[in-house]
Amino acid sequence: MAITTTNAAQVKEEVEAGLLDVLAASYNLIVWNDEVNTFDWVIKTLVEVCGHTAEQAEQCAYIIHFQGKYAVKQGDYETLNPMRKAIIDRGINATIEEMAEH
């Protein structure tokens, strides 16, 4: 199969769109462990702010507790930053980190 100019342009467009998707989701919302907030409060926060199910939020809370932090959500900065602020407003420490390139 020969690549025509039309096919090459389409392939280029698809690759660029894929790269934009990767770049858009290149941040992690990190929630940090502390000795103040309860499991129930962290779980409620993740459900209400991040849209997690109760089960997802509970799993995240355990990982945060035992590992000290966890990336609870991935996405673009503009989407994650309001979530980070809402989590911080509830007294839970959260940051946004750029995902490591592989």
Short mmCIF file of C-alpha atoms in Angstrom, two decimals:
data_model
loop_
_atom_site.label_atom_id
_atom_site.label_comp_id
_atom_site.label_asym_id
_atom_site.label_seq_id
_atom_site.Cartn_x
_atom_site.Cartn_y
_atom_site.Cartn_z
CA MET A 1 0.00 0.00 0.00
CA ALA A 2 1.49 3.29 -1.08
CA ILE A 3 1.12 6.36 1.08
CA THR A 4 -0.40 9.16 -0.89
CA THR A 5 -0.21 12.84 0.01
CA THR A 6 -3.78 12.63 1.29
CA ASN A 7 -2.99 9.59 3.43
CA ALA A 8 0.18 11.21 4.77
CA ALA A 9 -1.73 14.35 5.74
CA GLN A 10 -4.39 12.25 7.47
CA VAL A 11 -1.76 10.22 9.33
CA LYS A 12 0.01 13.42 10.40
CA GLU A 13 -3.28 14.87 11.63
CA GLU A 14 -4.08 11.71 13.63
CA VAL A 15 -0.61 11.64 15.19
CA GLU A 16 -0.83 15.31 16.16
CA ALA A 17 -4.29 14.78 17.67
CA GLY A 18 -2.94 11.83 19.66
CA LEU A 19 -0.04 13.92 20.93
CA LEU A 20 -2.44 16.65 22.02
CA ASP A 21 -4.44 14.07 23.97
CA VAL A 22 -1.26 12.86 25.68
CA LEU A 23 -0.16 16.41 26.47
CA ALA A 24 -3.60 17.33 27.76
CA ALA A 25 -3.52 14.45 30.24
CA SER A 26 0.05 15.03 31.32
CA TYR A 27 -0.62 16.10 34.93
CA ASN A 28 -1.40 14.21 38.13
CA LEU A 29 -3.47 15.51 41.02
CA ILE A 30 -1.59 14.31 44.10
CA VAL A 31 -3.25 14.02 47.50
CA TRP A 32 -0.89 13.82 50.49
CA ASN A 33 -1.27 11.92 53.74
CA ASP A 34 -1.55 13.74 57.04
CA GLU A 35 -2.37 12.89 60.63
CA VAL A 36 -5.38 15.22 60.80
CA ASN A 37 -8.02 14.20 58.25
CA THR A 38 -10.09 11.05 58.70
CA PHE A 39 -10.51 8.34 56.08
CA ASP A 40 -14.20 9.24 55.84
CA TRP A 41 -13.41 12.92 55.14
CA VAL A 42 -10.84 12.07 52.45
CA ILE A 43 -13.23 9.57 50.85
CA LYS A 44 -16.13 12.07 50.90
CA THR A 45 -13.85 14.71 49.37
CA LEU A 46 -12.66 12.44 46.55
CA VAL A 47 -16.24 11.45 45.74
CA GLU A 48 -17.54 15.03 45.74
CA VAL A 49 -14.57 16.82 44.18
CA CYS A 50 -13.04 14.24 41.82
CA GLY A 51 -16.15 12.28 40.91
CA HIS A 52 -14.80 8.97 42.24
CA THR A 53 -17.10 6.17 43.28
CA ALA A 54 -17.06 5.38 46.99
CA GLU A 55 -14.98 2.27 46.25
CA GLN A 56 -12.42 4.19 44.17
CA ALA A 57 -12.17 6.87 46.84
CA GLU A 58 -11.67 4.30 49.59
CA GLN A 59 -8.89 2.59 47.64
CA CYS A 60 -7.22 5.97 47.04
CA ALA A 61 -7.48 6.82 50.76
CA TYR A 62 -5.72 3.58 51.75
CA ILE A 63 -2.94 4.14 49.24
CA ILE A 64 -2.52 7.73 50.44
CA HIS A 65 -2.35 6.51 54.03
CA PHE A 66 0.18 3.74 53.46
CA GLN A 67 2.36 5.35 50.77
CA GLY A 68 2.16 8.99 51.87
CA LYS A 69 0.66 10.30 48.64
CA TYR A 70 -1.26 9.17 45.59
CA ALA A 71 -2.17 10.48 42.15
CA VAL A 72 -5.95 10.46 42.50
CA LYS A 73 -6.67 11.96 39.08
CA GLN A 74 -4.92 12.55 35.75
CA GLY A 75 -5.72 15.23 33.24
CA ASP A 76 -4.92 18.67 31.96
CA TYR A 77 -3.86 21.41 34.35
CA GLU A 78 -6.97 23.53 33.74
CA THR A 79 -9.23 20.65 34.81
CA LEU A 80 -7.17 19.55 37.81
CA ASN A 81 -6.40 22.94 39.34
CA PRO A 82 -9.98 23.71 40.49
CA MET A 83 -10.09 20.22 42.02
CA ARG A 84 -6.81 20.87 43.81
CA LYS A 85 -8.16 24.13 45.21
CA ALA A 86 -11.40 22.46 46.36
CA ILE A 87 -9.43 19.71 48.13
CA ILE A 88 -7.19 22.27 49.82
CA ASP A 89 -10.28 24.26 50.87
CA ARG A 90 -11.36 21.13 52.75
CA GLY A 91 -8.08 21.04 54.68
CA ILE A 92 -6.40 18.27 52.69
CA ASN A 93 -3.01 18.85 51.10
CA ALA A 94 -2.99 18.43 47.32
CA THR A 95 -0.59 19.36 44.55
CA ILE A 96 -0.38 19.02 40.79
CA GLU A 97 2.67 17.37 39.30
CA GLU A 98 3.69 16.96 35.70
CA MET A 99 3.76 13.32 34.68
CA ALA A 100 7.20 11.88 34.05
CA GLU A 101 8.02 11.27 30.40
CA HIS A 102 8.83 7.71 29.40
#
